[in-house]
Amino acid sequence: MTSTTGRPARVWGRSAPRRLYSVVVFVLLASLDNVAIGLVPPLYGAIADSFEVPQRLLGLVTATSFLVSAVAAVGWAYFGDRTNRKPLLMIGTLLWAAGTGGSALAGNYPTFLVAQLLAAVGLGAVGSVGYSVVTDLITPRRRGLVMSFWGLSQGVGTVAGGLVGGLLGAADWRRPFLLLTVVGLAATAAYLFTYDIRRGQSEPALAAALATGDDYDYRISRADLPVILGRRTNRWLILQGLTAQAAFGSLVWLPVLFRERAEDQGYTTATAIVVGSVFAALFQLGGVFSIVGGLIGDALQRRTPSGRAIVASVGIFAALPFYLVLFFVPMRIDVPDGAGSGAVVRAVLTSVVSEPTVGLSLLAALLALALTSANSPNWFALIADVNPPENRGTVYSLGNLVNGVGRAAGNGLVGVVFHGLRVAFPPPLNYAVGLAAFQLFFIPTGVMYWLAARTSPKDIADVRDLLHSRAEKL
């Protein structure tokens, strides 16, 4: 690790409103990151027709963008852990805004693809560098809570992206991209007024030294990479994403399962698509309970340094039975076939209380997603707990890269599984069986969190001792 000395001390403002403003800006940006990701899939058909290409080529755009964003995030995070992070965040946001605007103006498929890849490069900065900044704003006691909002904003952003794309882009697929471009430019301006966040400022071990105006000048170097991977907790936190995201990636097919159920009950395709989208959006509400998972993780972590990992592990294992109920419980769908989207949405919402099978499905979904969502805030917080400030963005980005591989694999392979299962299980049963099978990937995920619960106490203590020794040098 490298350190510089002899620099003049800077004045560190402590404006609480500005700190709060900064947290809100970064959480909202994490949401917009996922709005951009969720914008394209609902518009596959319209964009494909406009460019006169098959829809599978639009799916290729999404898959490639996921991978490009994840790979770019590693580079962004490494430089973010070495340099001033605010300019990197502003450049990254401008890049994805430019790519999104270019997507709206694209006149052919190759141009659209290039614009989306440019946006993906910029998106890589928002998540990885933004995460590093937020961990320096929040003390360890409240990391789980704040990280639950961070993770929740990403889930809300994905849902919002799908809704904005489907509703605003119904008449003209370019409009959602133009709107998001304007929002991205406004977000860049919002960065200018964020709190001047100093690396390591939330760490109790460094508080006394930084309060006097000293700087925490340690920065990541290539020699740190073996140290990062040598921490056993880091290895479990990174690897669990491969199996966890394979399971989560399969869940993007939930709208298809409920669409097939509606068609199986005799509804037209147009009505079935609306039914599937609304049911899937309703079932995602369980992710709101990630806040509870973050709070429980914070509380248990104050009692034992294994607390966060235990909460994540138990949540993952406990969710499995509820997913099985969600996939296999018979649902009676009662909506006006051929009616407008508004009438279908109202009928679906009414059925939650009027139709017991729909209510049971929603309850199972809420419990399943609430339990698995305990994973997210505690994963974010644990990365901060077991790594010094100058390593966190890089570790997060490595985990995010593995997450992207797992999600892409889950999203792609489950489609092949559905097709293979049609021989033995006619639709919609093949979708239920395939989704249930992919949730088994949560089992190794839970095991890895349990192993992290055994290794994290030592790694947390080592980082705390390291920061204390650095504080004495400062």
XYZ file of C-alpha atoms in Angstrom:
474
model
C 0.000 0.000 0.000
C 1.185 3.511 -0.696
C 1.036 6.651 1.402
C 1.944 10.270 0.794
C 2.834 12.742 3.509
C 3.519 16.410 3.879
C 0.290 17.590 2.242
C -1.476 20.511 3.912
C -4.475 19.584 6.018
C -7.869 20.396 4.579
C -10.839 21.742 6.478
C -13.498 19.099 6.812
C -17.018 20.473 7.033
C -19.561 18.597 9.113
C -22.839 19.872 7.732
C -25.420 17.202 8.586
C -27.944 18.367 5.925
C -25.276 18.229 3.255
C -24.229 14.737 4.361
C -27.861 13.627 4.116
C -28.165 15.271 0.702
C -25.064 13.383 -0.437
C -26.427 10.018 0.712
C -29.739 10.714 -1.059
C -27.961 11.677 -4.291
C -25.859 8.511 -4.332
C -28.829 6.271 -3.491
C -30.909 7.871 -6.251
C -28.045 7.464 -8.698
C -27.879 3.772 -7.840
C -31.579 3.664 -8.716
C -31.094 5.469 -12.051
C -28.306 3.033 -12.856
C -30.860 0.229 -12.799
C -33.574 2.266 -14.528
C -31.207 2.437 -17.492
C -30.696 -1.336 -17.342
C -34.414 -2.121 -17.090
C -35.456 0.281 -19.840
C -34.654 -1.872 -22.873
C -36.317 -5.317 -22.312
C -39.953 -4.075 -22.423
C -39.155 -2.351 -25.735
C -37.514 -5.301 -27.502
C -40.390 -5.702 -29.937
C -40.740 -2.030 -30.847
C -36.993 -1.481 -31.245
C -36.591 -4.677 -33.297
C -39.410 -3.603 -35.622
C -37.914 -0.130 -35.975
C -34.508 -1.491 -36.985
C -35.949 -4.489 -38.873
C -33.908 -7.031 -36.883
C -34.986 -10.106 -34.878
C -35.690 -9.589 -31.166
C -32.896 -11.974 -30.182
C -30.412 -9.316 -31.325
C -31.898 -6.933 -28.759
C -31.445 -9.612 -26.123
C -27.806 -9.757 -27.187
C -27.529 -6.011 -26.529
C -28.777 -6.477 -22.953
C -26.511 -9.447 -22.231
C -23.452 -7.702 -23.687
C -24.226 -4.503 -21.783
C -24.389 -6.427 -18.507
C -20.948 -7.898 -19.074
C -19.373 -4.657 -20.340
C -20.724 -2.747 -17.336
C -19.424 -5.365 -14.894
C -15.957 -5.457 -16.485
C -15.755 -1.651 -16.719
C -16.739 -1.381 -13.054
C -13.513 -3.153 -12.048
C -11.420 -0.515 -13.835
C -13.538 2.372 -12.514
C -13.329 1.006 -8.956
C -9.560 0.521 -9.066
C -8.976 4.093 -10.205
C -11.622 5.289 -7.739
C -9.689 3.635 -4.924
C -6.558 5.528 -6.048
C -7.853 8.998 -6.952
C -10.524 11.629 -6.307
C -13.867 9.894 -6.760
C -16.239 12.772 -7.506
C -14.817 13.546 -11.002
C -14.971 9.844 -11.888
C -18.630 9.673 -10.875
C -19.454 12.759 -12.921
C -17.619 11.396 -15.988
C -19.325 8.018 -15.613
C -22.760 9.603 -15.314
C -22.146 11.793 -18.370
C -21.065 8.714 -20.336
C -24.219 6.738 -19.573
C -26.365 9.813 -20.246
C -24.608 10.255 -23.602
C -25.071 6.569 -24.421
C -28.738 6.706 -23.469
C -29.271 9.805 -25.604
C -27.407 8.162 -28.474
C -29.711 5.146 -28.155
C -32.736 7.415 -28.595
C -31.241 9.002 -31.726
C -29.906 5.781 -33.270
C -31.087 5.174 -36.814
C -29.985 1.545 -37.090
C -29.090 -1.470 -34.985
C -25.256 -1.093 -35.012
C -25.519 2.513 -33.824
C -27.962 1.489 -31.087
C -25.587 -1.274 -29.959
C -22.596 1.094 -29.765
C -24.640 3.679 -27.835
C -25.805 1.059 -25.342
C -22.260 -0.167 -24.799
C -21.108 3.417 -24.161
C -23.877 3.744 -21.580
C -22.771 0.439 -20.028
C -19.199 1.714 -19.592
C -20.521 4.772 -17.742
C -22.873 2.700 -15.606
C -19.915 0.724 -14.324
C -18.694 3.828 -12.483
C -21.978 4.665 -10.757
C -22.249 1.418 -8.828
C -18.613 0.675 -7.960
C -17.294 4.165 -7.211
C -20.589 5.269 -5.664
C -20.477 2.308 -3.287
C -17.008 3.266 -2.112
C -18.172 6.821 -1.422
C -21.272 5.784 0.535
C -19.276 3.456 2.807
C -17.152 6.461 3.790
C -20.274 8.425 4.738
C -21.815 5.830 7.061
C -20.433 4.459 10.328
C -20.272 0.657 10.799
C -23.221 0.767 13.228
C -25.625 1.897 10.486
C -24.097 0.323 7.390
C -26.724 -2.402 7.072
C -29.599 0.093 7.204
C -28.144 2.520 4.661
C -26.989 -0.301 2.406
C -30.521 -1.693 2.457
C -31.677 1.587 0.897
C -28.806 1.345 -1.575
C -29.798 -2.179 -2.600
C -33.521 -1.381 -2.514
C -33.019 1.603 -4.802
C -31.404 -0.705 -7.353
C -34.359 -3.092 -7.276
C -36.835 -0.221 -7.483
C -34.843 1.209 -10.370
C -35.074 -2.037 -12.334
C -38.851 -2.214 -11.815
C -39.213 1.492 -12.635
C -37.152 1.052 -15.788
C -39.479 -1.707 -16.959
C -42.583 0.356 -16.195
C -41.212 3.548 -17.771
C -40.107 1.638 -20.847
C -43.430 -0.172 -21.207
C -45.739 2.765 -20.483
C -43.883 5.803 -21.846
C -42.473 3.879 -24.792
C -45.758 2.302 -25.882
C -46.312 4.910 -28.599
C -42.675 5.840 -29.282
C -39.828 3.703 -27.938
C -37.380 6.621 -28.125
C -39.151 8.788 -25.526
C -38.011 6.893 -22.394
C -34.387 7.143 -23.530
C -34.671 10.888 -24.065
C -36.255 11.361 -20.638
C -33.534 9.346 -18.923
C -30.864 11.363 -20.742
C -32.221 14.581 -19.244
C -32.359 12.981 -15.790
C -28.753 11.809 -16.162
C -27.579 15.318 -16.993
C -29.453 16.669 -13.963
C -27.800 13.993 -11.797
C -24.376 15.136 -12.983
C -25.204 18.643 -11.823
C -26.407 17.255 -8.470
C -22.931 15.796 -7.864
C -21.480 19.308 -7.741
C -23.235 20.007 -4.431
C -22.492 16.743 -2.659
C -20.524 16.624 0.572
C -16.733 16.549 0.272
C -16.354 12.917 1.328
C -12.957 11.999 2.716
C -11.744 8.449 2.469
C -12.039 6.597 5.783
C -13.935 9.390 7.546
C -16.636 7.021 8.925
C -14.161 4.657 10.580
C -14.101 4.954 14.404
C -10.425 3.930 14.437
C -9.513 6.937 12.253
C -11.930 9.475 13.759
C -9.514 11.190 16.120
C -6.757 11.545 13.516
C -9.058 12.837 10.760
C -10.813 15.247 13.125
C -7.551 17.170 13.482
C -7.415 17.741 9.732
C -5.002 14.954 8.809
C -5.615 13.052 5.584
C -5.975 9.312 5.157
C -3.609 9.039 2.209
C -3.451 5.278 1.723
C -4.425 4.179 -1.777
C -4.779 0.817 -3.435
C -1.877 -0.592 -5.432
C -1.389 -3.726 -7.493
C 0.397 -5.311 -4.538
C -2.901 -5.162 -2.628
C -4.717 -7.516 -4.993
C -3.240 -10.751 -3.531
C -4.023 -9.404 -0.045
C -7.621 -8.725 -1.038
C -8.119 -12.245 -2.380
C -6.204 -13.664 0.567
C -8.953 -12.568 2.955
C -11.170 -15.628 3.214
C -14.326 -13.595 3.831
C -13.717 -11.715 0.569
C -13.518 -15.001 -1.304
C -16.870 -16.190 0.075
C -18.540 -12.821 -0.528
C -17.343 -12.748 -4.132
C -18.053 -16.395 -4.981
C -21.549 -16.497 -3.479
C -22.699 -14.138 -6.229
C -22.153 -16.803 -8.874
C -24.860 -19.073 -7.462
C -27.062 -16.397 -5.882
C -27.342 -14.434 -9.117
C -27.999 -17.604 -11.121
C -31.119 -18.000 -8.976
C -32.017 -14.302 -9.065
C -31.368 -14.161 -12.807
C -33.952 -16.873 -13.405
C -36.599 -14.760 -11.648
C -36.748 -12.307 -14.560
C -38.924 -14.997 -16.140
C -41.648 -14.543 -13.502
C -43.754 -12.365 -15.864
C -43.595 -15.195 -18.418
C -44.813 -17.760 -15.857
C -47.864 -15.669 -14.992
C -48.482 -14.755 -18.631
C -48.511 -18.463 -19.487
C -50.888 -19.133 -16.602
C -53.252 -16.467 -17.929
C -53.083 -17.848 -21.475
C -53.663 -21.360 -20.096
C -56.909 -20.053 -18.572
C -58.021 -18.762 -21.956
C -56.976 -15.115 -21.952
C -55.700 -13.437 -25.104
C -51.974 -12.771 -25.422
C -52.347 -8.983 -25.010
C -54.271 -9.339 -21.756
C -51.950 -12.109 -20.542
C -48.888 -9.893 -21.035
C -50.414 -7.152 -18.856
C -51.400 -9.720 -16.225
C -47.884 -11.177 -16.148
C -46.224 -7.758 -15.848
C -48.514 -6.574 -13.047
C -48.208 -9.781 -11.033
C -44.407 -9.726 -11.385
C -44.264 -6.081 -10.257
C -46.485 -6.862 -7.237
C -44.335 -9.793 -6.218
C -41.186 -7.655 -6.298
C -42.575 -5.635 -3.378
C -40.997 -8.139 -1.001
C -37.671 -6.498 -1.744
C -38.798 -3.522 0.370
C -38.163 -5.676 3.427
C -34.429 -5.559 2.736
C -34.577 -2.615 5.154
C -35.562 -5.072 7.903
C -32.687 -7.361 6.907
C -30.281 -4.437 7.146
C -31.565 -3.420 10.581
C -31.349 -6.982 11.915
C -27.849 -7.312 10.469
C -26.767 -4.085 12.205
C -28.249 -5.215 15.526
C -26.742 -8.698 15.443
C -23.380 -7.394 14.228
C -23.144 -5.288 17.385
C -23.479 -8.512 19.384
C -21.192 -10.728 17.318
C -18.840 -10.025 14.376
C -20.519 -12.955 12.575
C -23.918 -11.252 12.721
C -24.343 -9.959 9.174
C -23.251 -13.215 7.535
C -25.562 -15.245 9.799
C -28.564 -13.063 8.885
C -27.834 -13.460 5.156
C -27.350 -17.226 5.435
C -30.522 -17.855 7.444
C -32.562 -15.627 5.126
C -31.391 -17.486 2.020
C -32.200 -20.940 3.438
C -35.557 -19.886 4.918
C -36.792 -18.438 1.607
C -36.654 -21.692 -0.384
C -40.027 -23.196 0.741
C -41.840 -19.948 -0.049
C -40.472 -19.889 -3.596
C -41.886 -23.386 -4.124
C -45.310 -22.203 -2.937
C -45.115 -19.211 -5.279
C -44.321 -21.338 -8.321
C -46.713 -24.225 -7.743
C -49.803 -22.915 -5.934
C -52.740 -22.901 -8.397
C -53.885 -19.378 -9.228
C -57.320 -18.404 -10.486
C -56.955 -15.246 -12.564
C -60.142 -13.219 -13.019
C -59.684 -10.106 -15.190
C -61.685 -8.577 -18.078
C -60.203 -10.092 -21.229
C -59.543 -7.570 -23.988
C -60.029 -4.563 -21.696
C -57.564 -1.698 -21.458
C -54.441 -1.902 -19.320
C -55.991 0.208 -16.557
C -58.987 -2.106 -16.173
C -56.759 -5.189 -16.104
C -54.474 -3.631 -13.486
C -57.454 -2.757 -11.274
C -58.812 -6.290 -11.607
C -55.456 -7.814 -10.658
C -55.185 -5.591 -7.578
C -58.749 -6.471 -6.551
C -58.030 -10.187 -6.920
C -55.338 -9.955 -4.243
C -58.084 -9.662 -1.606
C -60.985 -11.329 -3.415
C -59.248 -14.474 -4.706
C -57.548 -16.623 -2.003
C -55.075 -18.269 -4.401
C -53.830 -14.881 -5.605
C -53.510 -13.649 -2.025
C -51.569 -16.797 -1.063
C -49.215 -16.373 -4.021
C -48.567 -12.756 -3.118
C -47.891 -13.666 0.517
C -45.450 -16.415 -0.535
C -43.678 -13.987 -2.882
C -43.409 -11.293 -0.222
C -41.940 -13.729 2.308
C -39.549 -15.307 -0.204
C -38.216 -11.987 -1.456
C -38.149 -10.456 2.030
C -35.954 -13.296 3.294
C -33.583 -13.380 0.327
C -33.340 -9.577 0.300
C -31.505 -9.789 3.648
C -28.590 -10.887 1.467
C -28.117 -7.518 -0.243
C -27.547 -4.973 2.578
C -25.459 -7.381 4.619
C -23.297 -8.222 1.593
C -22.646 -4.526 0.973
C -21.926 -3.875 4.650
C -19.683 -6.925 5.092
C -17.451 -5.858 2.212
C -16.924 -2.546 4.009
C -16.355 -4.296 7.360
C -13.591 -6.649 6.179
C -11.678 -4.242 3.914
C -9.842 -0.950 4.528
C -11.365 2.117 2.801
C -8.968 2.114 -0.172
C -9.903 -1.459 -1.152
C -13.695 -1.401 -0.916
C -14.636 -0.186 -4.373
C -12.374 -2.767 -5.999
C -13.722 -5.660 -3.892
C -17.282 -4.547 -4.621
C -16.570 -4.416 -8.348
C -15.005 -7.894 -8.330
C -18.104 -9.212 -6.584
C -20.280 -7.327 -9.052
C -18.380 -8.911 -11.954
C -19.038 -12.395 -10.589
C -22.658 -11.370 -9.955
C -22.980 -10.349 -13.593
C -21.638 -13.673 -14.811
C -24.023 -15.556 -12.520
C -27.018 -13.458 -13.511
C -26.275 -13.806 -17.232
C -25.875 -17.571 -16.829
C -29.097 -17.902 -14.843
C -31.041 -15.716 -17.258
C -29.788 -17.574 -20.329
C -29.697 -21.182 -19.109
C -33.142 -21.165 -17.559
C -34.636 -20.488 -20.999
C -32.946 -23.634 -22.317
C -34.242 -25.571 -19.314
C -37.809 -24.369 -19.929
C -37.615 -25.580 -23.514
C -36.231 -28.982 -22.493
C -38.905 -29.462 -19.829
C -41.756 -28.958 -22.329
C -41.453 -32.626 -23.294
C -42.433 -33.805 -19.804
C -44.310 -30.768 -18.469
C -46.638 -28.724 -20.703
C -46.739 -24.939 -20.190
C -47.103 -23.323 -17.712
C -45.883 -26.257 -15.566
C -42.507 -26.331 -17.333
C -41.873 -22.746 -16.193
C -42.800 -23.564 -12.591
C -40.546 -26.650 -12.511
C -37.645 -24.826 -14.176
C -37.836 -21.842 -11.815
C -38.048 -24.152 -8.801
C -34.961 -26.037 -9.950
C -32.950 -22.821 -10.313
C -33.754 -21.754 -6.758
C -31.604 -24.694 -5.614
C -28.631 -22.470 -6.448
C -29.479 -20.628 -3.245
C -28.262 -23.630 -1.229
C -24.522 -23.167 -1.978
C -25.088 -19.427 -1.520
C -26.357 -19.988 2.010
C -23.439 -22.329 2.725
C -20.917 -19.694 1.599
C -22.494 -17.075 3.860
C -22.291 -19.553 6.727
C -18.585 -20.010 5.989
C -18.205 -16.218 5.874
C -19.738 -16.104 9.354
C -16.811 -18.218 10.543
C -14.077 -16.172 8.831
C -15.399 -12.616 9.206
C -14.560 -12.091 12.924
C -10.829 -12.459 12.280
C -10.881 -10.401 9.095
C -12.843 -7.592 10.785
C -10.404 -7.572 13.719
C -7.415 -7.486 11.354
C -8.798 -4.475 9.477
C -9.616 -2.683 12.732
C -6.051 -3.256 14.008
C -4.647 -2.053 10.677
C -6.653 1.179 10.838
C -5.628 1.775 14.468
C -1.957 1.458 13.520
C -2.440 3.872 10.623
C -4.242 6.328 12.880
C -1.247 6.340 15.210
C 1.019 7.174 12.250
C -1.294 10.004 11.216
